[in-house]
Coordinates of C-alpha atoms and ligand atoms in Angstrom, one line a residue:
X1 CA 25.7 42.5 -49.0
X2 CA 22.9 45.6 -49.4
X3 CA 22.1 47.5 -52.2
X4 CA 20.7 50.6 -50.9
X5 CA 18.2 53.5 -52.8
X6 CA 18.5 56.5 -50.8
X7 CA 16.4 59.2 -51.8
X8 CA 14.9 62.7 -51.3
X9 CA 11.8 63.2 -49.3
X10 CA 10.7 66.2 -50.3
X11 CA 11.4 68.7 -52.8
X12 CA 15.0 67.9 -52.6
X13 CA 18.0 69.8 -51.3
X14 CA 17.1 67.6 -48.4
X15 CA 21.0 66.6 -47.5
X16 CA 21.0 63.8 -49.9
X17 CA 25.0 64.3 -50.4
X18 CA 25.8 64.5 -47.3
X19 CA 23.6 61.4 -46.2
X20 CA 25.5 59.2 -49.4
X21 CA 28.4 60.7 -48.1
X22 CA 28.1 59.0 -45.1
X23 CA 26.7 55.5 -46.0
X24 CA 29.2 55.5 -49.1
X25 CA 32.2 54.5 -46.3
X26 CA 30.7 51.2 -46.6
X27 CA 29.9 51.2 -50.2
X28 CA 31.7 49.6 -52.8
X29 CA 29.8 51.3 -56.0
X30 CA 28.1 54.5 -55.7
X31 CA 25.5 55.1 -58.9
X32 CA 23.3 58.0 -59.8
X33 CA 20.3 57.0 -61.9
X34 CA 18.7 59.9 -62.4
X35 CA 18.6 64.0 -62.8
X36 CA 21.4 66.3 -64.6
X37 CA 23.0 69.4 -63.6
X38 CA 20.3 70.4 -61.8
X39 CA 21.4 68.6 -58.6
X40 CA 23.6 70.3 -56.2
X41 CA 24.8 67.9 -53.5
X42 CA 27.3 69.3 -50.4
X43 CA 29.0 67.2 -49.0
X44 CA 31.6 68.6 -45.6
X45 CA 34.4 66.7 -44.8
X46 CA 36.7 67.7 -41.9
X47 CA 35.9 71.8 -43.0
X48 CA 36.6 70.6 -46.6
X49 CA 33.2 71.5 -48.7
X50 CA 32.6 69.4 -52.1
X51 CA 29.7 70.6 -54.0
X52 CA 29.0 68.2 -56.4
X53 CA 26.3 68.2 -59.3
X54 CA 26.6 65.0 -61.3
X55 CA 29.4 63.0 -60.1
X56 CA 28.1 60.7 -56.8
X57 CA 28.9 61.6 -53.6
X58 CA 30.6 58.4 -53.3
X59 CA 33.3 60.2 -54.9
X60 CA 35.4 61.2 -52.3
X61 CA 36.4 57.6 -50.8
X62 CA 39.5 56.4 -53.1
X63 CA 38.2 52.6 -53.6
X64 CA 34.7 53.5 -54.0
X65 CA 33.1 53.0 -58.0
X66 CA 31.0 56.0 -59.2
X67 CA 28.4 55.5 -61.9
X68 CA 26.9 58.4 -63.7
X69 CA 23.9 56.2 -64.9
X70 CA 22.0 55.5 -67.9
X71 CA 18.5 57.8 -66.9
X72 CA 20.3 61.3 -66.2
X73 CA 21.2 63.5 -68.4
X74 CA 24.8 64.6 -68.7
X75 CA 26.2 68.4 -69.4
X76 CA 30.1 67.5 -70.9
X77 CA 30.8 71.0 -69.6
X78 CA 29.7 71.3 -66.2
X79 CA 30.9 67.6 -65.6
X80 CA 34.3 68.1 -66.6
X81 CA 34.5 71.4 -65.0
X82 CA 33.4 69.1 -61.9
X83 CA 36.3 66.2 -62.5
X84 CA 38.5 69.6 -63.2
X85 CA 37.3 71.2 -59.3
X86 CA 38.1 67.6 -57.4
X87 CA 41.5 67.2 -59.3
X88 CA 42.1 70.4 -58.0
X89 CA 41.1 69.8 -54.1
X90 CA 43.2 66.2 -54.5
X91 CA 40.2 64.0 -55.2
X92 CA 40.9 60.7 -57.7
X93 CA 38.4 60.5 -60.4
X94 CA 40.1 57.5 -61.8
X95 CA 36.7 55.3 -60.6
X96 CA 34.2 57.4 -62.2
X97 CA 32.4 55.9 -65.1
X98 CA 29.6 57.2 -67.4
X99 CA 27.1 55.4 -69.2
X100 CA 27.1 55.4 -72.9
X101 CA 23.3 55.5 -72.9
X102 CA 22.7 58.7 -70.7
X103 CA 21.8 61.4 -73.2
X104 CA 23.6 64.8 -73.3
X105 CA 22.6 68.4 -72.8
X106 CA 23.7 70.8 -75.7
X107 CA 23.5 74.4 -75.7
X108 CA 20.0 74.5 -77.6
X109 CA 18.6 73.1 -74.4
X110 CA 19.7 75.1 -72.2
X111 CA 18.3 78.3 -74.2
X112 CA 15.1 76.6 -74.7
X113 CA 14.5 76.2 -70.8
X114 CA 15.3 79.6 -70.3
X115 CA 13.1 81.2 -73.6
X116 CA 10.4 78.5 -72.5
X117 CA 10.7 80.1 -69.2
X118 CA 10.3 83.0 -70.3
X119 CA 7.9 82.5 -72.2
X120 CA 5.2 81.3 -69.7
X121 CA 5.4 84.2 -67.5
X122 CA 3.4 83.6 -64.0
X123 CA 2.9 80.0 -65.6
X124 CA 6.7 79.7 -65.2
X125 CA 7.9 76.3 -63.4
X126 CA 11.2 78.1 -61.9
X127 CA 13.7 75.8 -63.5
X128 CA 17.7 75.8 -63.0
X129 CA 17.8 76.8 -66.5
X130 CA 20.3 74.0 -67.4
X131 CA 18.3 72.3 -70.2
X132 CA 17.2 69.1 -67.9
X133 CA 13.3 69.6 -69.4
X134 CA 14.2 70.0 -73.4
X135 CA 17.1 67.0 -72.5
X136 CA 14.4 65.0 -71.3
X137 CA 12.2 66.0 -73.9
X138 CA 14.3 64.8 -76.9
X139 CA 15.0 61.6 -74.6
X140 CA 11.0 61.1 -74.8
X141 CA 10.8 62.4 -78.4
X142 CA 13.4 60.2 -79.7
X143 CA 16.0 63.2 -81.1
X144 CA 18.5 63.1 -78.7
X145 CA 21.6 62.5 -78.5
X146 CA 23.7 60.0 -75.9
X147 CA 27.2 59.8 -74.8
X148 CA 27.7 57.0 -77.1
X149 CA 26.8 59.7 -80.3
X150 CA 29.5 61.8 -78.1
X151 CA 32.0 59.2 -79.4
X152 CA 31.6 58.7 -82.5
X153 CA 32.5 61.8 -84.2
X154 CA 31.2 60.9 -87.9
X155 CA 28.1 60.1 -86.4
X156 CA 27.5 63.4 -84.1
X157 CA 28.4 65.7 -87.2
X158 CA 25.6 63.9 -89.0
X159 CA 23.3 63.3 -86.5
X160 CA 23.7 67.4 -84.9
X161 CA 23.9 68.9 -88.6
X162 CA 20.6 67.8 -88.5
X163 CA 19.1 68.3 -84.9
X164 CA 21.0 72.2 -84.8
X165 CA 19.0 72.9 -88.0
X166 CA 15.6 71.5 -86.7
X167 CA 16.7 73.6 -83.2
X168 CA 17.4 76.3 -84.7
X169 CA 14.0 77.3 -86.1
X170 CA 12.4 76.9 -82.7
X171 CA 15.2 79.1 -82.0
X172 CA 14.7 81.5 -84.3
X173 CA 10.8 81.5 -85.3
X174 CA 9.7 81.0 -81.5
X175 CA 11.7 82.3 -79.3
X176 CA 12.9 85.2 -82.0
X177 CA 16.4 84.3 -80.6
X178 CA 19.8 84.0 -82.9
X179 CA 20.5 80.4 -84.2
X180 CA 23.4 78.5 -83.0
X181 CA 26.4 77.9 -85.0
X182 CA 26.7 74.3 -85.7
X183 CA 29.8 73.5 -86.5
X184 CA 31.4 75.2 -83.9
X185 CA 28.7 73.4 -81.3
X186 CA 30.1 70.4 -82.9
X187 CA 33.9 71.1 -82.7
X188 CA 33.5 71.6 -78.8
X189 CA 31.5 68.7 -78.1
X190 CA 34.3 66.5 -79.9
X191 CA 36.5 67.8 -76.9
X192 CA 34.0 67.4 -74.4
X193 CA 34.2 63.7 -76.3
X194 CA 37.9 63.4 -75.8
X195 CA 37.9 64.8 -71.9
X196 CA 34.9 62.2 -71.4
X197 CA 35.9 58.6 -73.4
X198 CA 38.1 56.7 -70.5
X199 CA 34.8 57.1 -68.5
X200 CA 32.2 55.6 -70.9
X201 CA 31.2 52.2 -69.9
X202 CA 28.1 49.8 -70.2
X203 CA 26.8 50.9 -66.6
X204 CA 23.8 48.7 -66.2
X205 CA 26.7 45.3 -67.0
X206 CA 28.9 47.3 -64.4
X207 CA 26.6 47.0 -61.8
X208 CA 25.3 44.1 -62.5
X209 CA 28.5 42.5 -62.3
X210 CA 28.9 44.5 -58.8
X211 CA 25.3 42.7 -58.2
X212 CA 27.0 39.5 -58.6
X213 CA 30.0 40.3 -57.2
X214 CA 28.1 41.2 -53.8
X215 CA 29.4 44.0 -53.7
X216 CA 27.6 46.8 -51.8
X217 CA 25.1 49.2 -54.6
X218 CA 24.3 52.8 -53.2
X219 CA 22.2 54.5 -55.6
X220 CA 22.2 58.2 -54.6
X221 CA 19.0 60.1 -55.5
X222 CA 18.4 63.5 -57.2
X223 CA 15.9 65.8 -56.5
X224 CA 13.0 64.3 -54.2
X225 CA 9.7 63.0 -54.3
X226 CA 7.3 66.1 -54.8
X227 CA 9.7 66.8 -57.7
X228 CA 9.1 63.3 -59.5
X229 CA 7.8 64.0 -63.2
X230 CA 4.7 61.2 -62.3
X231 CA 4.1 61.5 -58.6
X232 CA 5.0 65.2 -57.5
X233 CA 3.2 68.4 -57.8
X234 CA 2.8 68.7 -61.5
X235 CA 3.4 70.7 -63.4
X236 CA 6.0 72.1 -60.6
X237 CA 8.1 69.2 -60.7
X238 CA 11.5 68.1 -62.7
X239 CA 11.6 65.8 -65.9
X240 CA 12.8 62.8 -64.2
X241 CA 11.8 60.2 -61.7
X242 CA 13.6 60.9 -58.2
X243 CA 11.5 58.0 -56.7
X244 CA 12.5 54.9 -55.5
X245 CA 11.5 53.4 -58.6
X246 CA 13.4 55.8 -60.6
X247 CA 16.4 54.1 -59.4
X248 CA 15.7 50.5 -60.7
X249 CA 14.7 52.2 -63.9
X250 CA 17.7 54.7 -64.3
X251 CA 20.2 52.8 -63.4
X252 CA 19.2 49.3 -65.6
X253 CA 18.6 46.9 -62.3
X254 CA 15.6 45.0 -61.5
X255 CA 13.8 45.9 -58.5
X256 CA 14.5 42.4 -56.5
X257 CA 18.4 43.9 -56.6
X258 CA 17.4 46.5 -53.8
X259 CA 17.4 45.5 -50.3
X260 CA 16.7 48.8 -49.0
X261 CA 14.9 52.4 -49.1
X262 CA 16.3 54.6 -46.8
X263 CA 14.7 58.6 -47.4
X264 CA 16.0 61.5 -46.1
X265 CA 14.0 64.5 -44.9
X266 CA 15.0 68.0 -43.1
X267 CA 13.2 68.7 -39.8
X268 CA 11.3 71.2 -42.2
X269 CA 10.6 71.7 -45.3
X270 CA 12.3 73.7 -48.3
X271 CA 11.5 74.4 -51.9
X272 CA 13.1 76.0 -54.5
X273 CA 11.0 77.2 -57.9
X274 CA 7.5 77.8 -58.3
X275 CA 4.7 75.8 -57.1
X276 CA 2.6 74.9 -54.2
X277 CA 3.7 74.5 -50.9
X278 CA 1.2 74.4 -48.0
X279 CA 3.5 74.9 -44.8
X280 CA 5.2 77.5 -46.4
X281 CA 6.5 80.2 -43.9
X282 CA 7.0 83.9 -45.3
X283 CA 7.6 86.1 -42.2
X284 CA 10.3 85.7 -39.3
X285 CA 10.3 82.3 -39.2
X286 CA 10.8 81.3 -42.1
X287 CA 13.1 83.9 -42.4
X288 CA 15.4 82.7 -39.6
X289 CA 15.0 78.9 -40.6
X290 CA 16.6 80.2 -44.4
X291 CA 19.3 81.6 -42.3
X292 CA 20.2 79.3 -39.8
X293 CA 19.9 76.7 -42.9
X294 CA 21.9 78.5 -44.8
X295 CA 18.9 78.1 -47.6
X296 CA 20.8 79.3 -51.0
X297 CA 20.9 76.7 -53.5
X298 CA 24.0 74.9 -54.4
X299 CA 23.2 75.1 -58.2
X300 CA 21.6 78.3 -58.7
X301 CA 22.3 80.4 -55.6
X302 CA 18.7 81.2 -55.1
X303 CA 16.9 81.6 -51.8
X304 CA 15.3 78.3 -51.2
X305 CA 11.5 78.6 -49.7
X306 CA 11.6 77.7 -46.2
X307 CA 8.2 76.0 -43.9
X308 CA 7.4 73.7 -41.1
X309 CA 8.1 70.1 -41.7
X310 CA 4.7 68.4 -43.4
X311 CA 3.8 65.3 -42.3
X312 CA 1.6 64.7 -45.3
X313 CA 4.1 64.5 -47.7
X314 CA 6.2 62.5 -45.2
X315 CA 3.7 59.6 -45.5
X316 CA 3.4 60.2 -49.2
X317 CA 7.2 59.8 -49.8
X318 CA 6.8 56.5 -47.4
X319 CA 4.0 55.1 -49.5
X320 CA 5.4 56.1 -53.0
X321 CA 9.1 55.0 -52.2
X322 CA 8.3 52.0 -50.1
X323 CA 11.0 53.6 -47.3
X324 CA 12.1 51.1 -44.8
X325 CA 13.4 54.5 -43.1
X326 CA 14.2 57.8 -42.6
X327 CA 17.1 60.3 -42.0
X328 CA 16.2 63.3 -40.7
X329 CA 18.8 66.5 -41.1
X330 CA 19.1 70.0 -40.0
X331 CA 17.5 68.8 -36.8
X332 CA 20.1 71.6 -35.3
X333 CA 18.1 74.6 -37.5
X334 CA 15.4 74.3 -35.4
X335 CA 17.2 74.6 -32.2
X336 CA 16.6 78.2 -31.5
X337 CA 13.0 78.1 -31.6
X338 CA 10.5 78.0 -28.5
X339 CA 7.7 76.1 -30.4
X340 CA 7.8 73.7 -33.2
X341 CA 4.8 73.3 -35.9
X342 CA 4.2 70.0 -37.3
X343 CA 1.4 69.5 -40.5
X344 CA -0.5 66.9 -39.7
X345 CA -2.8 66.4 -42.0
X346 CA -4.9 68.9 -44.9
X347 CA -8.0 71.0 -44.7
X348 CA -9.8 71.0 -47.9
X349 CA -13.1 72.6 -48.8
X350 CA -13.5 72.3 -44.7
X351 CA -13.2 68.5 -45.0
X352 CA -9.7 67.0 -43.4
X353 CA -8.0 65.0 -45.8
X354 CA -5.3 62.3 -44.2
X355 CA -3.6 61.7 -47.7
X356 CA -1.8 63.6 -49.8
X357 CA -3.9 64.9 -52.9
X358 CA -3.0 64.1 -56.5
X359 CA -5.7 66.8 -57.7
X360 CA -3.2 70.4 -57.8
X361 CA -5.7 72.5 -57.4
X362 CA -6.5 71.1 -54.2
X363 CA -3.3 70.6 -52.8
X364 CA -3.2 74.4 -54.2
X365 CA -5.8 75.4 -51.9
X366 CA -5.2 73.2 -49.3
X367 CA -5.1 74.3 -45.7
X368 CA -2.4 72.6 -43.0
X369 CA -3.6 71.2 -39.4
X370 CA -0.9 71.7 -37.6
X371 CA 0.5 69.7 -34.1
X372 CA 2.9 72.5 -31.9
X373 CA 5.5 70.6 -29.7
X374 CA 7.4 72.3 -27.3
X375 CA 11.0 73.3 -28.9
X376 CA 14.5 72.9 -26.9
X377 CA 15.9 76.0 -27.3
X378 CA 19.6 74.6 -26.7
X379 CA 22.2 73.0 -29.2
X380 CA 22.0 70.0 -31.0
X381 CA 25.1 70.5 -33.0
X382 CA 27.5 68.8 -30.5
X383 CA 25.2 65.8 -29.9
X384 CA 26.7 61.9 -31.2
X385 CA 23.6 59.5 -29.4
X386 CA 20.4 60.1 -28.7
X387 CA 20.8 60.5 -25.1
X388 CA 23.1 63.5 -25.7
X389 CA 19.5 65.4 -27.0
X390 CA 17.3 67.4 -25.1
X391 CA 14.1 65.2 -24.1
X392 CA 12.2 67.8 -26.1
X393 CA 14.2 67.3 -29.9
X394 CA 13.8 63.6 -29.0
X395 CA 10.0 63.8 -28.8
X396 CA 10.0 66.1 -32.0
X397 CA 11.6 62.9 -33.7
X398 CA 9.2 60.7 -32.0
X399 CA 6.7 62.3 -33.1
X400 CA 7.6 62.7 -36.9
X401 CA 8.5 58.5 -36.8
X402 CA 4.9 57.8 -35.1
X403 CA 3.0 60.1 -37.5
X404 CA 4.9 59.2 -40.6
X405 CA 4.9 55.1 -39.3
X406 CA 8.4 54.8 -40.3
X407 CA 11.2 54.5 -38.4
X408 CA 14.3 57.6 -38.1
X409 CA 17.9 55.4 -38.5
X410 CA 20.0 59.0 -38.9
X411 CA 20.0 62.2 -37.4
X412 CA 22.0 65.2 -39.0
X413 CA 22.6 68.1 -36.6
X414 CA 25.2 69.7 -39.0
X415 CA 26.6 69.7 -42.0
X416 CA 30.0 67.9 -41.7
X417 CA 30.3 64.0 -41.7
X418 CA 30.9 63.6 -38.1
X419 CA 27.9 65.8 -36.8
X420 CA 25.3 62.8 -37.2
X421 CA 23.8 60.7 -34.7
X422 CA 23.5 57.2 -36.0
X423 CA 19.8 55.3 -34.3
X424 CA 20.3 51.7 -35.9
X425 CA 22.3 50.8 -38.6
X426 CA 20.5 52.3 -41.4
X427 CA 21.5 49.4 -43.8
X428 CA 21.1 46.2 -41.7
X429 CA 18.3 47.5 -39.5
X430 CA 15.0 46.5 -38.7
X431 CA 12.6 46.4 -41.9
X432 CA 9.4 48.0 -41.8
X433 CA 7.8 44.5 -40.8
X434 CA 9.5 45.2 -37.4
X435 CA 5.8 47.4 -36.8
X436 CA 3.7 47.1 -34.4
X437 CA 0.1 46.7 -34.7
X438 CA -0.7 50.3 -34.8
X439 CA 2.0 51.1 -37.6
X440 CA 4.4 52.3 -34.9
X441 CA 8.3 51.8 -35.3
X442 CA 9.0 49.2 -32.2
X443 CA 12.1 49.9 -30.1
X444 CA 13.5 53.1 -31.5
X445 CA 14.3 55.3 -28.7
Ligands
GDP501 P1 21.0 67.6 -51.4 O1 20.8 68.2 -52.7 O2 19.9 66.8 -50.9 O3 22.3 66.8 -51.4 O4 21.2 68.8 -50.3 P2 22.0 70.1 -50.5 O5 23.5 69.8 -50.4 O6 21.6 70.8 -51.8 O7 21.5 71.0 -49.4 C1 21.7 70.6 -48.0 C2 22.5 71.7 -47.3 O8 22.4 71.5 -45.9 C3 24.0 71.6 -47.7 O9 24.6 72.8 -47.6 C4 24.6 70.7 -46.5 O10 25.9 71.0 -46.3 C5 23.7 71.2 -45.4 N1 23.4 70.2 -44.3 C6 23.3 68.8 -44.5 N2 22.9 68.3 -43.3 C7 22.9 69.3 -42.4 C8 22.6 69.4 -41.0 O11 22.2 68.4 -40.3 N3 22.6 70.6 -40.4 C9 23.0 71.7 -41.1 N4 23.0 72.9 -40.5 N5 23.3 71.7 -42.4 C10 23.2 70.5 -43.0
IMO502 P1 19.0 68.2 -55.6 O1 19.4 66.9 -56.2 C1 15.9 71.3 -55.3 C2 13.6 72.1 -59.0 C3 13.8 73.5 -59.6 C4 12.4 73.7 -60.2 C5 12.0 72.3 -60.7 C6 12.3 72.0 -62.2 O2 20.0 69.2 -55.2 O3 18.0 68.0 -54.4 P2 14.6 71.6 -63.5 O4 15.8 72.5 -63.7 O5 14.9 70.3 -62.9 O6 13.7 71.5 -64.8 O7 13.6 72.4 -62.5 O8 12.8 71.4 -59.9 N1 14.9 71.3 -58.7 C7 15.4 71.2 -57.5 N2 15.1 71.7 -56.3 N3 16.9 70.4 -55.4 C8 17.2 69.9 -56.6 O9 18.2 68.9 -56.8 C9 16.5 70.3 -57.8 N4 16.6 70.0 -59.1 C10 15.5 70.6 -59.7 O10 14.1 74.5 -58.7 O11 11.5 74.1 -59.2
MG503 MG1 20.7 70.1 -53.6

């Protein structure tokens, strides 16, 4: 028995889906704790492509259970459009379940993100513009409304009469923008209801009844670790936790029920939105990693920011996550380039800083220190072990496992299932105690 937290390392998009995907084969519950419609997970199966935005990844194994948990925050529109899109490609949804406590996006938050966005002009964060901030907001300001509002219609007319009012002269008075028509808000959300109510369970007794059970937990993050509300690069970050801890906290388990922390990374970096990002690459380079990458988000179709892989961060998302390892994807990107650019570690004010700074505006300002290995300048895509890589992607690895002190358990050099090179069983392996003095992973290659 594991229960396994996989999350982003990064600033997400890092190949999460595919990476739950994977591990879900042996998984008998799949749960997402955190995040809304702003995650867009692919996930390839034999040429097949799933994109997926709330429902886990988990999804597409018949016997698996997928919980949509207690912290994210659920769009009844997009979701069911989503359980409409896997009926459609012959995926059972019969084992999803929803929490009754997650709280639900309504229209008025998806206009306020994109008025508030508006609003802020070069202050603007770059959100998806589907509401997660004003969702979260009412979550933390006590108005908001949960799935278990959802089904109780005398309630929700009650309870929105009165929210769409209050809504509607932020609406109106701040933005300048048309109010919203509340009853028929409320007449579609009683169908949303309807689509939705064979779903709605107690998730955090469901899994932990799977927890006693023995069953195998996978909790599948959202978003990453520079995104985390707390611990990322505020203001630039989403409303939820995507960390580790998140997990425990999202989905209602205590943190003694997780045996693992496995974080996935790309070979480089990406971002979507505003914000700082100190390895950022704006001429060819970056250009041709966004094309090999195929950088587009999954939720909004815009170009995702592409740079050199920053080691910083890496150790960051180690520390703050507590990972017991790492999967690296995309390795294959990289394989048309002659040399390869590591970050290292941060200049600042002409002082090199090791650790990754919680003050913005000096991780604003701050200046990489870059290590160049050689690149291999061959394909990766067709390689299953780690002998079948050239020696010189197999000391980019090393390197990124000795500098980060963490060992690699996965390797993605594509996007489908089967392109992945497994190093040790990333659920059973060796725990960071398996160190050696130095910090340095023992035995990996
Ligand atoms: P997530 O949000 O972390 O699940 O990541 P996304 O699905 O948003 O973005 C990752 C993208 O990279 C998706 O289009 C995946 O299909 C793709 N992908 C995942 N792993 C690999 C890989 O190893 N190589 C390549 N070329 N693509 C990959
Ligand atoms: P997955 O799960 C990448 C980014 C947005 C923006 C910031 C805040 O696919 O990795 P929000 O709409 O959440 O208020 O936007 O967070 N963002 C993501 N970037 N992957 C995601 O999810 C993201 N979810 C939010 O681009 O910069
Ligand atoms: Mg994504």
């Amino acid at each position: 028995m594991a229960n396994v937290i996989v999350i982003g390392a990064q600033w997400g998009d890092e190949g999460k889906g595919k990476i739950t995907d994977l591990l879900s084969r042996s998984a008998d519950v799949v749960v997402r704790s955190q995040g809304g419609v702003n995650a867009g997970h692919t996930v390839v199966v034999r040429g097949q492509t799933f994109k997926l935005h709330l429902i886990p990844s988990g999804i597409l194994y018949p016997n698996t259970e997928c919980i949509i948990g207690s912290g994210t925050v659920i769009d009844p529109q997009v979701l069911i459009e989503e359980i409409d899109q896997l009926k459609a490609l012959g995926v059972s949804v019969d084992n999803l379940y929803i929490s009754q406590t997650a709280h639900v996006t309504m229209p008025y938050h998806r206009q306020i993100d994109r008025a508030s966005e508006e609003s802020r002009g070069e202050y603007k964060i770059g959100t998806t513009g589907r509401g997660i901030g004003p969702t979260y907001a009412d979550k933390s300001e006590r108005t908001g409304i949960r799935i278990l509002d959802l089904m109780n219609p005398k309630h929700l007319h009650k309870q929105l009469k009165w929210t769409i009012d209050y809504k509607n002269a932020i609406l109106e008075k701040l933005y300048n923008l048309p109010p919203l028509d509340s009853e028929r808000i409320i007449k579609e959300y009683l169908v949303y209801a309807e689509r939705l109510r064979s779903h709605v369970v107690d998730s955090s007794l469901k899994i932990y009844q799977a927890v006693q059970e023995k069953k195998n937990i996978l909790f599948e993050g959202a978003q990453g670790t520079l995104l985390d509300l707390d611990h990322g690069t505020y203001p630039y970050v989403t409303s939820s936790n995507p960390i580790a801890g998140g997990a425990c906290v999202g989905a209602g388990v205590g943190p003694t029920t997780i045996d693992r922390v496995i974080g996935v990374a790309k070979a480089y970096t990406t971002r979507v939105g505003e914000g700082p990002f100190p390895t950022e690459l704006n001429g060819n380079i970056g250009n041709l990693l966004c094309d090999r990458g195929a950088e587009f988000g999954t939720t909004t179709g815009r170009r995702r920011r592409c740079g050199w892989f920053d080691a910083v961060i890496g150790r960051y998302a180690v520390r703050i996550n507590g990972l017991d390892c790492l999967a690296i994807t995309k390795l294959d990107v990289l394989d048309e380039l002659e040399e390869i650019k590591v970050c290292v570690a941060y200049k600042i004010d002409g002082v090199i800083c090791n650790h990754f700074p919680t003050n913005a505006s000096a991780f604003a300002n701050c200046e990489p220190v870059y290590k160049i290995l050689p690149g291999w300048r061959q394909s990766t895509t067709e390689c299953r072990s780690l002998d079948d890589l050239p020696k010189e992607a197999l000391r980019y690895l090393q390197f990124l496992a000795e500098i980060m002190k963490v060992p690699i358990a996965i390797v993605s050099v594509g996007a489908s299932r089967d392109q992945t090179i497994i190093v040790e069983d990333p659920i059973h392996g060796p725990k960071r105690a398996l160190l050696d003095a130095n910090g340095i992973p023992v035995d990996m290659f």
